[in-house]
Tab-separated table of C-alpha atoms in Angstrom:
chain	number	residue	atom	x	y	z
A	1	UNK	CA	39.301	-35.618	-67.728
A	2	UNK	CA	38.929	-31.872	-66.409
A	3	UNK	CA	35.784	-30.529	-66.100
A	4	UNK	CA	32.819	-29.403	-64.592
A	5	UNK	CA	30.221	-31.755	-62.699
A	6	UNK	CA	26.689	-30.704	-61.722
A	7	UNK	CA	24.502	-33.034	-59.603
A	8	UNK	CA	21.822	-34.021	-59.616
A	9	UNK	CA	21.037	-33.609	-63.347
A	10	UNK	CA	17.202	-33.254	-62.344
A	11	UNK	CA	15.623	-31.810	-59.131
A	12	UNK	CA	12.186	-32.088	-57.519
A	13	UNK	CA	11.721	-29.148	-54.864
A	14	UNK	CA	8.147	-29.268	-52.620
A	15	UNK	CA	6.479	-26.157	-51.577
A	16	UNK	CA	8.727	-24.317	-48.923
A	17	UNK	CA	11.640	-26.678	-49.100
A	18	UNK	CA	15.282	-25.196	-49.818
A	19	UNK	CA	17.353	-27.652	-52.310
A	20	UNK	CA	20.790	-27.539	-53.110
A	21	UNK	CA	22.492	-28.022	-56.086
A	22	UNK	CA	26.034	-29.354	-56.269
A	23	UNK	CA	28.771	-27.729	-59.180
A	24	UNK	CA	32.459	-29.228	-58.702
A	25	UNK	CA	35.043	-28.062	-61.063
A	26	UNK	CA	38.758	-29.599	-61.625
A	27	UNK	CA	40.007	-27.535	-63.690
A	28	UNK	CA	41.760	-25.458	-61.238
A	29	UNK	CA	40.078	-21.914	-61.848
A	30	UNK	CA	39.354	-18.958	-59.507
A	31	UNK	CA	36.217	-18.064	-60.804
A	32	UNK	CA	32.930	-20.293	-60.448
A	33	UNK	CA	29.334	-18.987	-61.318
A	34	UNK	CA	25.523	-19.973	-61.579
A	35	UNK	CA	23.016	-19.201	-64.039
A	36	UNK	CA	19.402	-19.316	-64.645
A	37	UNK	CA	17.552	-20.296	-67.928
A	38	UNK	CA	14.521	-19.906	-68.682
A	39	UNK	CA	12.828	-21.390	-71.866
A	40	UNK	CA	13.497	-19.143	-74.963
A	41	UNK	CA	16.081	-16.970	-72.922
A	42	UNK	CA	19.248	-16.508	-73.049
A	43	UNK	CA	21.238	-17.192	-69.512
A	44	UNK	CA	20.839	-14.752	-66.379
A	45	UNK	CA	23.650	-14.584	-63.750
A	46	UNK	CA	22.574	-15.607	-60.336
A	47	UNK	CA	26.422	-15.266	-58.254
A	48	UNK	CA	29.744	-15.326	-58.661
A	49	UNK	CA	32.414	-16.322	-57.152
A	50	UNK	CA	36.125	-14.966	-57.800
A	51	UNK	CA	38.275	-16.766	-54.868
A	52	UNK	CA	37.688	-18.637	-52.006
A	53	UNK	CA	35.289	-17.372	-49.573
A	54	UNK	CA	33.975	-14.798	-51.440
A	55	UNK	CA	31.418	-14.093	-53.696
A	56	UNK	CA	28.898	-11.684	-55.371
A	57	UNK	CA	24.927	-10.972	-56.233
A	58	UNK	CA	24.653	-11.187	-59.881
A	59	UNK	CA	21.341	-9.768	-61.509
A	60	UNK	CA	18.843	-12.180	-60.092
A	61	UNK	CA	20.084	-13.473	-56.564
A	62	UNK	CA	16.887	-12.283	-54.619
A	63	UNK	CA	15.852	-15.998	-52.964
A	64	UNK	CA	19.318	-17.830	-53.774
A	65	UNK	CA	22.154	-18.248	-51.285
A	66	UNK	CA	25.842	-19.831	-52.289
A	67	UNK	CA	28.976	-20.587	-50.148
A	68	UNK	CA	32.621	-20.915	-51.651
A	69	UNK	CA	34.589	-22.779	-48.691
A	70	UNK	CA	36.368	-25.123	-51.068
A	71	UNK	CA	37.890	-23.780	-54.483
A	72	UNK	CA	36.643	-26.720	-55.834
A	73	UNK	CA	32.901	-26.267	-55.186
A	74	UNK	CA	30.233	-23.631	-55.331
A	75	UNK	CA	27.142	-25.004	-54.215
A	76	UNK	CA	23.683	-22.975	-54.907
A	77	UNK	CA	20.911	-23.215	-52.789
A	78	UNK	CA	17.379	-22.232	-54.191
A	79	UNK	CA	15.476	-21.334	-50.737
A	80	UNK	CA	11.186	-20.835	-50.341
A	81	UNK	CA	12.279	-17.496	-50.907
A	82	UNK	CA	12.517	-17.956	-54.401
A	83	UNK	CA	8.901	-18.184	-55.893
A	84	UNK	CA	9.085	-19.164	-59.330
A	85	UNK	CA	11.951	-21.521	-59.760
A	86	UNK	CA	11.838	-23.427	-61.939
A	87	UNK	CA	14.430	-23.486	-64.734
A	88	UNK	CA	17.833	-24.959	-65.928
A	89	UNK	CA	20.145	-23.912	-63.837
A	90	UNK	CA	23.848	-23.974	-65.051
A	91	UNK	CA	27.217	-23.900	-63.339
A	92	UNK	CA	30.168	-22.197	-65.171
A	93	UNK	CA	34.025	-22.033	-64.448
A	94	UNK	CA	36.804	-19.830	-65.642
A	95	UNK	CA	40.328	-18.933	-64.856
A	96	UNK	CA	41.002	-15.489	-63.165
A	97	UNK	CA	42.042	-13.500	-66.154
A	98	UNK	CA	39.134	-12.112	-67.452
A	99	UNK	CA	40.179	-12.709	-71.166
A	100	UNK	CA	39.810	-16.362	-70.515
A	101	UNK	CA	36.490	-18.410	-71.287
A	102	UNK	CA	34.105	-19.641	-69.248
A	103	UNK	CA	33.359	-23.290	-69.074
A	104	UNK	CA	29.946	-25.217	-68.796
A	105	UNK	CA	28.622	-27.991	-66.824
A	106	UNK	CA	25.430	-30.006	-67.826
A	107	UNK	CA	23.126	-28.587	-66.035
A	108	UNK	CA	20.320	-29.734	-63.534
A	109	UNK	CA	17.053	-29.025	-64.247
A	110	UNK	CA	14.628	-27.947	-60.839
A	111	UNK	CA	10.759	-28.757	-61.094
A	112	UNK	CA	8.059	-27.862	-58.509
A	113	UNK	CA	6.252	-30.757	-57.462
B	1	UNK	CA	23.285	-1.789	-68.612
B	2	UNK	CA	24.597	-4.354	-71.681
B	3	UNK	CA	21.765	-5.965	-74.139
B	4	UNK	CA	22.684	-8.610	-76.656
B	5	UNK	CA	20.471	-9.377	-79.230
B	6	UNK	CA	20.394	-12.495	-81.590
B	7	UNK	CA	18.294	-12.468	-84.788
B	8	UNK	CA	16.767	-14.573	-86.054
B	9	UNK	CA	15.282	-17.052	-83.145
B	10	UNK	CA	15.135	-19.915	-85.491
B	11	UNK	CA	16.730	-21.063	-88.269
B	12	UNK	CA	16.282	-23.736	-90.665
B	13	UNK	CA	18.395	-24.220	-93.839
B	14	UNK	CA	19.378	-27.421	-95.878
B	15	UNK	CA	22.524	-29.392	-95.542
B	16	UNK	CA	25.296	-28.247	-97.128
B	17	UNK	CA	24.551	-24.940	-97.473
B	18	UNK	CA	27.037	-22.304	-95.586
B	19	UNK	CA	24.797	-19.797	-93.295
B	20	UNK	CA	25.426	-16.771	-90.714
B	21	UNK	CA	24.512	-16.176	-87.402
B	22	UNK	CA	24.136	-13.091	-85.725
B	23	UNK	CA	24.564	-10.934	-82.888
B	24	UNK	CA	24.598	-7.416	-81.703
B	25	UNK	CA	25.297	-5.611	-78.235
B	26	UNK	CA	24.331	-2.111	-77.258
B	27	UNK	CA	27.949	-1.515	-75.173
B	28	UNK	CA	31.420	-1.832	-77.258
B	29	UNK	CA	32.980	-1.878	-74.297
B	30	UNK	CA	33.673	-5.097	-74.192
B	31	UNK	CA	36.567	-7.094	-73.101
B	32	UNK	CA	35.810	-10.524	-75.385
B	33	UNK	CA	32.689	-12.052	-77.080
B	34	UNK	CA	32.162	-15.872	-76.811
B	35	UNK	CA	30.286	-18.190	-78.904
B	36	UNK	CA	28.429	-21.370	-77.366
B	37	UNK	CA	27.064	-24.486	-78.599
B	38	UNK	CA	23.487	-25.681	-77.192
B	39	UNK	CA	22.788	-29.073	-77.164
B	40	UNK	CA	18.833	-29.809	-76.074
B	41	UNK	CA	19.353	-30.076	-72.119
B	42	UNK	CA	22.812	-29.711	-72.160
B	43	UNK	CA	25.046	-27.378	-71.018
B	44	UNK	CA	27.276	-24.884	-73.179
B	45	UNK	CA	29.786	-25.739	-75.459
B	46	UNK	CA	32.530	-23.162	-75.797
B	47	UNK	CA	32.837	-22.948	-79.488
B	48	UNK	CA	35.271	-19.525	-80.250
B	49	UNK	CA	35.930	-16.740	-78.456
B	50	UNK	CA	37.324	-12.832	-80.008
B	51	UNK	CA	39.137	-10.657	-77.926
B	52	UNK	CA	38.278	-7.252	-77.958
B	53	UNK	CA	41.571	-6.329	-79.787
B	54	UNK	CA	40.985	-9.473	-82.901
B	55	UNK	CA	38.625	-9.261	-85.682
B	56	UNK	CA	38.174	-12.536	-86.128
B	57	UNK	CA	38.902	-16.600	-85.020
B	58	UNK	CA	38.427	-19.757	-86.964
B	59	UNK	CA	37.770	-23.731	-85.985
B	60	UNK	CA	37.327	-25.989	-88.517
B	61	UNK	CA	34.003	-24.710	-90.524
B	62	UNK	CA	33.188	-21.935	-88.179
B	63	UNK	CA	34.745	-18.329	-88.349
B	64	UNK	CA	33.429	-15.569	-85.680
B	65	UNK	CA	34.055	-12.217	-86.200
B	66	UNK	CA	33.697	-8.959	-84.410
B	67	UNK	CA	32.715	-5.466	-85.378
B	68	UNK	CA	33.370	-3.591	-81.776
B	69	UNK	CA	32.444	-0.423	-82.824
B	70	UNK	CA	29.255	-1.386	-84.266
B	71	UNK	CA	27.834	-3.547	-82.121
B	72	UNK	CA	27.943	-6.652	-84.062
B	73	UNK	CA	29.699	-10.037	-84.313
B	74	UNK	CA	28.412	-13.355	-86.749
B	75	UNK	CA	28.974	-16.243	-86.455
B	76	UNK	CA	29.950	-18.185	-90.005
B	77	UNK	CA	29.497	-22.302	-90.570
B	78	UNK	CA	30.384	-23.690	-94.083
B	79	UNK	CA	29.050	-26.631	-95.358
B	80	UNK	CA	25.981	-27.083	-92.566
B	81	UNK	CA	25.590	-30.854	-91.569
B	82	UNK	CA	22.754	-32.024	-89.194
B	83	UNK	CA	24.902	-32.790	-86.488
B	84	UNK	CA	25.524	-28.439	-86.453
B	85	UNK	CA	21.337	-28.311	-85.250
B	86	UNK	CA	21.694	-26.679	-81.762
B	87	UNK	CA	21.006	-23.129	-80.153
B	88	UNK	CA	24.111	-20.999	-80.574
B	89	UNK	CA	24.472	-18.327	-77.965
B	90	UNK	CA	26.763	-15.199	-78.032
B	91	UNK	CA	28.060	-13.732	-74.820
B	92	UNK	CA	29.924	-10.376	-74.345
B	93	UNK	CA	31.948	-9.633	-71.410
B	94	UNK	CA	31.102	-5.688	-70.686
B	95	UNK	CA	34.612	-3.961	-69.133
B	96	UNK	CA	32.304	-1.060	-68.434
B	97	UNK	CA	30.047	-2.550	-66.402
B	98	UNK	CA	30.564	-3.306	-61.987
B	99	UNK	CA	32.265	-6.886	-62.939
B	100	UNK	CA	34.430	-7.557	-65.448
B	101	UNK	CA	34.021	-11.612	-64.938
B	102	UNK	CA	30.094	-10.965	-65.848
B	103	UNK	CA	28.666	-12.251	-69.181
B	104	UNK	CA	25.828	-11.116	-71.000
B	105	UNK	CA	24.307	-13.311	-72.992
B	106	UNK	CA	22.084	-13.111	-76.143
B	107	UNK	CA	18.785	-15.360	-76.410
B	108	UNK	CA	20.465	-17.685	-79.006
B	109	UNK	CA	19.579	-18.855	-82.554
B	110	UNK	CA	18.084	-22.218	-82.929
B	111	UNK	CA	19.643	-23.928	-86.038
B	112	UNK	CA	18.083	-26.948	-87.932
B	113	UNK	CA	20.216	-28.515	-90.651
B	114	UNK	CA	18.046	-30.680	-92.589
B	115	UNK	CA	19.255	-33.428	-94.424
């Protein structure tokens, strides 16, 4: 089946520790993205990602970093920098048009330990 | 900068009975509005989504429909059943705004259909 795959589904990150969090798509689209939810909220962008090796700050990327070798993947990386994080972060996919939907994966879920 | 707003937060209403959700956004530039499904610790579920130039789409019991140049769109489910409790999120895609591949998303109504 075609979809979207986040991993891990939950994440424990110490004090000062980057994590990364894996989104892999097979549904052949251009476009990949990451979100942030908080509990009550709706969801913020973090980045984007249009093609291959490129990508953009959405509204909240101050203490994130992603990477967009593969058209497949679009990992996020939550780094020290980023001093409140947890939240449910989500991983979306879409095809290049920008009348098409986006698509959602599962989720994982980041804690401070 | 976009703001989409979903009223009420919660809703609770007993099964069988046909109910509305809504939402509004400030810009009506917009290119499309989606509705998702929320599942507790799930991801989204795409449900329907309106182009800017339709007024409304239908699957099954639900039926979106969008008023672009007031702001608004609802979001219609016949017959409720308690499998339909979820948050339901709206999401406009802004062609005004630095991205057109950007969503904004509203807060979402939480739904209980009692049984």
């Amino acid at each position: 089946d075609g979809g979207i795959t986040q991993s891990p589904k939950y994440l424990f990150r110490k004090e000062g520790q980057n994590v990364t969090l894996s989104c892999e798509q097979n549904l052949n689209h251009d476009a990949m993205y990451w979100y942030r939810q908080d509990p009550g909220q709706g969801l913020r962008l973090i980045y984007y990602s249009q093609i291959v090796n490129d990508f953009q700050k959405g509204d909240i990327a101050e203490g994130y970093s992603v990477s967009r070798e593969k058209k497949e993947s679009f990992p996020l990386t939550v780094t020290s920098a980023q001093k409140n994080p947890t939240a449910f972060y989500l991983c979306a996919s879409s095809r290049g048009n920008s009348n098409q939907p986006q698509h959602f994966g599962d989720g994982t879920r980041l804690s401070i330990l | 900068k976009q703001e989409v707003t979903q009223i009420p937060a919660a809703l609770s209403v007993p099964e069988g009975e046909n109910l509305v959700l809504n939402c509004s956004f400030t810009d009506s530039a917009i290119y499309n509005l989606q509705w998702f499904r929320q599942d507790p610790g799930k991801g989204l579920t795409s449900l329907l989504l309106i182009q800017s130039s339709q007024r409304e789409q239908t699957s099954g019991r639900l039926n979106a429909s969008l008023d672009k140049s007031s702001g608004r769109s609802t979001l219609y489910i016949a017959a409720s059943q308690p499998g339909d409790s979820a948050t339901y999120l709206c999401a406009v895609r802004s062609s005004s705004s630095g991205s057109a591949r950007q969503l904004t998303f509203g807060s979402g109504t939480q739904l209980t259909v009692l049984p």
